[in-house]
PDB file of N, CA, C and O and ligand atoms in Angstrom:
ATOM      1  N   UNK A   1       4.294  -8.831   6.784  1.00  0.00           N
ATOM      2  CA  UNK A   1       3.424  -7.355   6.627  1.00  0.00           C
ATOM      3  C   UNK A   1       2.926  -7.909   5.199  1.00  0.00           C
ATOM      4  O   UNK A   1       3.356  -8.353   4.313  1.00  0.00           O
ATOM      5  N   UNK A   2       1.931  -7.340   4.547  1.00  0.00           N
ATOM      6  CA  UNK A   2       1.137  -7.341   3.313  1.00  0.00           C
ATOM      7  C   UNK A   2       0.848  -6.031   2.568  1.00  0.00           C
ATOM      8  O   UNK A   2       0.242  -4.864   3.513  1.00  0.00           O
ATOM      9  N   UNK A   3       0.634  -6.516   1.214  1.00  0.00           N
ATOM     10  CA  UNK A   3       0.480  -5.130   0.625  1.00  0.00           C
ATOM     11  C   UNK A   3      -1.154  -4.970   0.554  1.00  0.00           C
ATOM     12  O   UNK A   3      -2.146  -5.835   0.956  1.00  0.00           O
ATOM     13  N   UNK A   4      -1.258  -3.309   0.864  1.00  0.00           N
ATOM     14  CA  UNK A   4      -2.716  -2.970   1.335  1.00  0.00           C
ATOM     15  C   UNK A   4      -3.733  -3.358   0.175  1.00  0.00           C
ATOM     16  O   UNK A   4      -4.910  -4.107   0.332  1.00  0.00           O
ATOM     17  N   UNK A   5      -3.265  -3.002  -1.060  1.00  0.00           N
ATOM     18  CA  UNK A   5      -3.625  -3.867  -1.974  1.00  0.00           C
ATOM     19  C   UNK A   5      -4.154  -4.918  -2.765  1.00  0.00           C
ATOM     20  O   UNK A   5      -5.386  -5.309  -2.864  1.00  0.00           O
ATOM     21  N   UNK A   6      -3.354  -5.601  -2.784  1.00  0.00           N
ATOM     22  CA  UNK A   6      -3.731  -7.120  -2.886  1.00  0.00           C
ATOM     23  C   UNK A   6      -3.088  -8.048  -2.033  1.00  0.00           C
ATOM     24  O   UNK A   6      -3.509  -9.365  -2.182  1.00  0.00           O
ATOM     25  N   UNK A   7      -3.124  -7.965  -0.839  1.00  0.00           N
ATOM     26  CA  UNK A   7      -3.044  -8.586   0.118  1.00  0.00           C
ATOM     27  C   UNK A   7      -1.614  -9.765   0.168  1.00  0.00           C
ATOM     28  O   UNK A   7      -1.668 -10.790   1.073  1.00  0.00           O
ATOM     29  N   UNK A   8      -0.806  -9.419  -0.967  1.00  0.00           N
ATOM     30  CA  UNK A   8       0.411 -10.716  -1.137  1.00  0.00           C
ATOM     31  C   UNK A   8       1.259 -10.196   0.087  1.00  0.00           C
ATOM     32  O   UNK A   8       1.666  -8.623   0.820  1.00  0.00           O
ATOM     33  N   UNK A   9       2.075 -10.866   0.593  1.00  0.00           N
ATOM     34  CA  UNK A   9       2.692 -10.810   1.809  1.00  0.00           C
ATOM     35  C   UNK A   9       3.907 -10.270   0.960  1.00  0.00           C
ATOM     36  O   UNK A   9       4.826 -11.241   0.099  1.00  0.00           O
ATOM     37  N   UNK A  10       4.623  -9.239   1.341  1.00  0.00           N
ATOM     38  CA  UNK A  10       6.089  -8.475   0.732  1.00  0.00           C
ATOM     39  C   UNK A  10       6.826  -8.374   1.376  1.00  0.00           C
ATOM     40  O   UNK A  10       8.151  -7.778   1.370  1.00  0.00           O
ATOM     41  N   UNK A  11       7.052  -9.456   2.661  1.00  0.00           N
ATOM     42  CA  UNK A  11       8.437  -9.902   3.132  1.00  0.00           C
ATOM     43  C   UNK A  11       9.069 -10.162   2.368  1.00  0.00           C
ATOM     44  O   UNK A  11      10.435  -9.905   2.650  1.00  0.00           O
ATOM     45  N   UNK A  12       9.089 -11.246   1.134  1.00  0.00           N
ATOM     46  CA  UNK A  12       9.646 -11.801   0.586  1.00  0.00           C
ATOM     47  C   UNK A  12      10.170 -10.979  -0.575  1.00  0.00           C
ATOM     48  O   UNK A  12      10.878 -11.117  -1.541  1.00  0.00           O
ATOM     49  N   UNK A  13       9.958  -9.612  -0.309  1.00  0.00           N
ATOM     50  CA  UNK A  13       9.872  -8.903  -2.232  1.00  0.00           C
ATOM     51  C   UNK A  13      10.925  -7.700  -1.848  1.00  0.00           C
ATOM     52  O   UNK A  13      10.984  -7.566  -0.668  1.00  0.00           O
ATOM     53  N   UNK A  14      11.832  -7.129  -3.022  1.00  0.00           N
ATOM     54  CA  UNK A  14      12.714  -6.204  -2.623  1.00  0.00           C
ATOM     55  C   UNK A  14      11.946  -4.635  -2.584  1.00  0.00           C
ATOM     56  O   UNK A  14      12.283  -3.938  -2.000  1.00  0.00           O
ATOM     57  N   UNK A  15      11.316  -4.534  -3.700  1.00  0.00           N
ATOM     58  CA  UNK A  15      10.736  -3.577  -3.885  1.00  0.00           C
ATOM     59  C   UNK A  15       9.204  -3.159  -3.574  1.00  0.00           C
ATOM     60  O   UNK A  15       8.277  -3.474  -4.364  1.00  0.00           O
ATOM     61  N   UNK A  16       8.896  -2.813  -2.445  1.00  0.00           N
ATOM     62  CA  UNK A  16       7.662  -2.232  -2.172  1.00  0.00           C
ATOM     63  C   UNK A  16       8.063  -0.826  -0.833  1.00  0.00           C
ATOM     64  O   UNK A  16       8.710  -0.391  -1.128  1.00  0.00           O
ATOM     65  N   UNK A  17       7.034  -0.024  -0.802  1.00  0.00           N
ATOM     66  CA  UNK A  17       6.731   1.111  -0.273  1.00  0.00           C
ATOM     67  C   UNK A  17       5.789   0.872   0.900  1.00  0.00           C
ATOM     68  O   UNK A  17       5.002   0.486   0.699  1.00  0.00           O
ATOM     69  N   UNK A  18       6.011   1.851   2.090  1.00  0.00           N
ATOM     70  CA  UNK A  18       5.175   2.161   3.009  1.00  0.00           C
ATOM     71  C   UNK A  18       5.390   3.626   3.462  1.00  0.00           C
ATOM     72  O   UNK A  18       6.069   3.950   3.595  1.00  0.00           O
ATOM     73  N   UNK A  19       3.939   4.294   3.584  1.00  0.00           N
ATOM     74  CA  UNK A  19       3.756   5.366   4.004  1.00  0.00           C
ATOM     75  C   UNK A  19       2.450   5.448   4.523  1.00  0.00           C
ATOM     76  O   UNK A  19       1.931   4.424   4.875  1.00  0.00           O
ATOM     77  N   UNK A  20       2.111   6.767   5.257  1.00  0.00           N
ATOM     78  CA  UNK A  20       1.233   7.173   5.990  1.00  0.00           C
ATOM     79  C   UNK A  20      -0.031   7.243   4.946  1.00  0.00           C
ATOM     80  O   UNK A  20       0.652   7.910   4.196  1.00  0.00           O
ATOM     81  N   UNK A  21      -1.546   7.010   5.596  1.00  0.00           N
ATOM     82  CA  UNK A  21      -2.046   7.950   5.167  1.00  0.00           C
ATOM     83  C   UNK A  21      -1.876   8.947   4.492  1.00  0.00           C
ATOM     84  O   UNK A  21      -1.985   9.372   5.762  1.00  0.00           O
ATOM     85  N   UNK A  22      -2.399   9.661   3.707  1.00  0.00           N
ATOM     86  CA  UNK A  22      -1.805  11.076   3.382  1.00  0.00           C
ATOM     87  C   UNK A  22      -3.148  11.770   4.435  1.00  0.00           C
ATOM     88  O   UNK A  22      -3.419  13.673   4.406  1.00  0.00           O
ATOM     89  N   UNK A  23      -4.198  11.644   4.439  1.00  0.00           N
ATOM     90  CA  UNK A  23      -5.437  11.864   4.838  1.00  0.00           C
ATOM     91  C   UNK A  23      -5.285  12.024   6.359  1.00  0.00           C
ATOM     92  O   UNK A  23      -5.381  13.260   6.868  1.00  0.00           O
ATOM     93  N   UNK A  24      -5.325  10.687   7.448  1.00  0.00           N
ATOM     94  CA  UNK A  24      -5.426  10.727   8.725  1.00  0.00           C
ATOM     95  C   UNK A  24      -4.084  10.530   9.174  1.00  0.00           C
ATOM     96  O   UNK A  24      -3.610  10.429  10.354  1.00  0.00           O
ATOM     97  N   UNK A  25      -3.154   9.799   8.379  1.00  0.00           N
ATOM     98  CA  UNK A  25      -1.818   9.901   8.958  1.00  0.00           C
ATOM     99  C   UNK A  25      -1.369   9.248   9.921  1.00  0.00           C
ATOM    100  O   UNK A  25      -0.364   8.313  10.414  1.00  0.00           O
ATOM    101  N   UNK A  26      -2.691   7.611  10.204  1.00  0.00           N
ATOM    102  CA  UNK A  26      -2.799   6.900  11.113  1.00  0.00           C
ATOM    103  C   UNK A  26      -2.109   5.652  11.046  1.00  0.00           C
ATOM    104  O   UNK A  26      -1.606   4.856  11.330  1.00  0.00           O
ATOM    105  N   UNK A  27      -3.014   5.569   9.654  1.00  0.00           N
ATOM    106  CA  UNK A  27      -2.757   4.236   8.786  1.00  0.00           C
ATOM    107  C   UNK A  27      -1.437   4.197   8.101  1.00  0.00           C
ATOM    108  O   UNK A  27      -1.374   4.871   7.196  1.00  0.00           O
ATOM    109  N   UNK A  28      -0.784   3.311   7.926  1.00  0.00           N
ATOM    110  CA  UNK A  28       0.126   2.348   7.500  1.00  0.00           C
ATOM    111  C   UNK A  28      -0.363   1.733   5.826  1.00  0.00           C
ATOM    112  O   UNK A  28      -1.179   0.876   5.767  1.00  0.00           O
ATOM    113  N   UNK A  29       0.238   2.381   4.313  1.00  0.00           N
ATOM    114  CA  UNK A  29      -0.373   1.528   3.341  1.00  0.00           C
ATOM    115  C   UNK A  29       0.890   1.122   2.766  1.00  0.00           C
ATOM    116  O   UNK A  29       1.843   1.304   3.143  1.00  0.00           O
ATOM    117  N   UNK A  30       0.724   0.053   2.463  1.00  0.00           N
ATOM    118  CA  UNK A  30       1.766  -1.084   2.150  1.00  0.00           C
ATOM    119  C   UNK A  30       1.653  -1.015   0.643  1.00  0.00           C
ATOM    120  O   UNK A  30       0.454  -1.907   0.334  1.00  0.00           O
ATOM    121  N   UNK A  31       2.224  -0.956  -0.153  1.00  0.00           N
ATOM    122  CA  UNK A  31       2.084  -1.503  -1.681  1.00  0.00           C
ATOM    123  C   UNK A  31       3.187  -2.342  -2.273  1.00  0.00           C
ATOM    124  O   UNK A  31       4.154  -1.600  -1.953  1.00  0.00           O
ATOM    125  N   UNK A  32       3.224  -3.810  -2.619  1.00  0.00           N
ATOM    126  CA  UNK A  32       3.980  -4.451  -3.748  1.00  0.00           C
ATOM    127  C   UNK A  32       4.686  -3.092  -4.946  1.00  0.00           C
ATOM    128  O   UNK A  32       4.037  -2.605  -5.484  1.00  0.00           O
ATOM    129  N   UNK A  33       5.409  -4.304  -5.162  1.00  0.00           N
ATOM    130  CA  UNK A  33       5.883  -3.331  -6.984  1.00  0.00           C
ATOM    131  C   UNK A  33       4.992  -3.396  -7.530  1.00  0.00           C
ATOM    132  O   UNK A  33       4.911  -2.379  -8.309  1.00  0.00           O
ATOM    133  N   UNK A  34       4.205  -4.559  -7.938  1.00  0.00           N
ATOM    134  CA  UNK A  34       3.159  -4.963  -8.662  1.00  0.00           C
ATOM    135  C   UNK A  34       2.141  -3.871  -8.424  1.00  0.00           C
ATOM    136  O   UNK A  34       1.930  -3.365  -9.828  1.00  0.00           O
ATOM    137  N   UNK A  35       1.414  -3.851  -7.566  1.00  0.00           N
ATOM    138  CA  UNK A  35       0.224  -2.633  -6.817  1.00  0.00           C
ATOM    139  C   UNK A  35       1.051  -1.031  -7.769  1.00  0.00           C
ATOM    140  O   UNK A  35       0.410  -0.449  -8.188  1.00  0.00           O
ATOM    141  N   UNK A  36       2.143  -1.092  -7.679  1.00  0.00           N
ATOM    142  CA  UNK A  36       2.728   0.617  -7.390  1.00  0.00           C
ATOM    143  C   UNK A  36       2.748   0.690  -8.842  1.00  0.00           C
ATOM    144  O   UNK A  36       2.316   1.563  -9.861  1.00  0.00           O
ATOM    145  N   UNK A  37       3.033  -0.216  -9.402  1.00  0.00           N
ATOM    146  CA  UNK A  37       3.164  -0.158 -10.749  1.00  0.00           C
ATOM    147  C   UNK A  37       2.215   0.162 -11.818  1.00  0.00           C
ATOM    148  O   UNK A  37       1.720   0.934 -12.735  1.00  0.00           O
ATOM    149  N   UNK A  38       0.517  -0.576 -11.402  1.00  0.00           N
ATOM    150  CA  UNK A  38      -0.167  -0.689 -12.035  1.00  0.00           C
ATOM    151  C   UNK A  38      -0.574   0.165 -11.390  1.00  0.00           C
ATOM    152  O   UNK A  38      -1.889   0.409 -11.815  1.00  0.00           O
ATOM    153  N   UNK A  39      -0.489   0.630 -10.670  1.00  0.00           N
ATOM    154  CA  UNK A  39      -0.985   2.320  -9.814  1.00  0.00           C
ATOM    155  C   UNK A  39      -2.667   2.145  -9.541  1.00  0.00           C
ATOM    156  O   UNK A  39      -3.482   2.678  -9.481  1.00  0.00           O
ATOM    157  N   UNK A  40      -2.522   0.738  -8.856  1.00  0.00           N
ATOM    158  CA  UNK A  40      -4.224   0.524  -8.452  1.00  0.00           C
ATOM    159  C   UNK A  40      -4.496   1.372  -7.226  1.00  0.00           C
ATOM    160  O   UNK A  40      -3.248   1.816  -6.269  1.00  0.00           O
ATOM    161  N   UNK A  41      -5.831   1.428  -7.337  1.00  0.00           N
ATOM    162  CA  UNK A  41      -6.064   2.899  -5.812  1.00  0.00           C
ATOM    163  C   UNK A  41      -5.964   1.656  -4.975  1.00  0.00           C
ATOM    164  O   UNK A  41      -5.807   0.505  -4.451  1.00  0.00           O
ATOM    165  N   UNK A  42      -5.643   2.600  -3.571  1.00  0.00           N
ATOM    166  CA  UNK A  42      -5.521   1.937  -2.225  1.00  0.00           C
ATOM    167  C   UNK A  42      -6.897   2.378  -1.309  1.00  0.00           C
ATOM    168  O   UNK A  42      -7.504   3.959  -1.764  1.00  0.00           O
ATOM    169  N   UNK A  43      -7.059   1.940  -0.265  1.00  0.00           N
ATOM    170  CA  UNK A  43      -8.270   2.080   0.567  1.00  0.00           C
ATOM    171  C   UNK A  43      -7.838   2.333   2.123  1.00  0.00           C
ATOM    172  O   UNK A  43      -7.221   1.211   2.524  1.00  0.00           O
ATOM    173  N   UNK A  44      -7.495   3.500   2.435  1.00  0.00           N
ATOM    174  CA  UNK A  44      -7.649   3.780   4.317  1.00  0.00           C
ATOM    175  C   UNK A  44      -8.427   3.139   4.768  1.00  0.00           C
ATOM    176  O   UNK A  44      -9.774   3.000   4.935  1.00  0.00           O
ATOM    177  N   UNK A  45      -8.271   1.775   6.132  1.00  0.00           N
ATOM    178  CA  UNK A  45      -8.829   1.222   6.471  1.00  0.00           C
ATOM    179  C   UNK A  45      -9.531   2.251   7.525  1.00  0.00           C
ATOM    180  O   UNK A  45     -10.981   2.156   8.040  1.00  0.00           O
ATOM    181  N   UNK A  46      -9.021   3.097   7.891  1.00  0.00           N
ATOM    182  CA  UNK A  46      -9.302   4.037   8.819  1.00  0.00           C
ATOM    183  C   UNK A  46     -10.555   5.445   8.617  1.00  0.00           C
ATOM    184  O   UNK A  46     -11.335   5.483   9.325  1.00  0.00           O
ATOM    185  N   UNK A  47      -9.865   5.762   7.686  1.00  0.00           N
ATOM    186  CA  UNK A  47     -10.905   7.433   7.238  1.00  0.00           C
ATOM    187  C   UNK A  47     -11.615   7.042   6.182  1.00  0.00           C
ATOM    188  O   UNK A  47     -12.654   7.932   5.437  1.00  0.00           O
ATOM    189  N   UNK A  48     -10.680   5.871   5.239  1.00  0.00           N
ATOM    190  CA  UNK A  48     -12.010   5.590   3.844  1.00  0.00           C
ATOM    191  C   UNK A  48     -11.119   6.218   2.734  1.00  0.00           C
ATOM    192  O   UNK A  48     -11.424   6.393   1.589  1.00  0.00           O
ATOM    193  N   UNK A  49     -10.348   7.034   3.142  1.00  0.00           N
ATOM    194  CA  UNK A  49      -9.693   7.618   1.977  1.00  0.00           C
ATOM    195  C   UNK A  49      -9.256   6.833   1.050  1.00  0.00           C
ATOM    196  O   UNK A  49      -8.241   5.725   1.088  1.00  0.00           O
ATOM    197  N   UNK A  50      -9.201   6.805  -0.094  1.00  0.00           N
ATOM    198  CA  UNK A  50      -9.213   6.429  -1.469  1.00  0.00           C
ATOM    199  C   UNK A  50      -8.014   7.397  -2.464  1.00  0.00           C
ATOM    200  O   UNK A  50      -8.015   8.006  -2.750  1.00  0.00           O
ATOM    201  N   UNK A  51      -6.397   6.325  -2.612  1.00  0.00           N
ATOM    202  CA  UNK A  51      -6.116   7.292  -3.266  1.00  0.00           C
ATOM    203  C   UNK A  51      -4.565   6.443  -4.507  1.00  0.00           C
ATOM    204  O   UNK A  51      -5.395   5.332  -4.545  1.00  0.00           O
ATOM    205  N   UNK A  52      -4.315   7.188  -4.930  1.00  0.00           N
ATOM    206  CA  UNK A  52      -3.259   6.483  -6.210  1.00  0.00           C
ATOM    207  C   UNK A  52      -2.326   6.290  -5.683  1.00  0.00           C
ATOM    208  O   UNK A  52      -1.314   6.606  -5.006  1.00  0.00           O
TER     209      UNK A  52
HETATM  210 ZN1   ZN B 101       0.348  -5.552  -4.193  1.00  0.00          ZN
HETATM  211 ZN1   ZN B 102      -6.751   7.626   6.322  1.00  0.00          ZN
END
């Protein structure tokens, strides 16, 4: 599994989140601790939704 934001492999990380796209609910968004902290935006590959 990789962080949706930075592409980092999060399997070795402790602190990360996985959630479904708030718009289409189809795509899983994965964010590592760093991207969570920085509040990087993510983009859904399915519907193009961009969110914090
Ligand atoms: Zn990241
Ligand atoms: Zn979506």
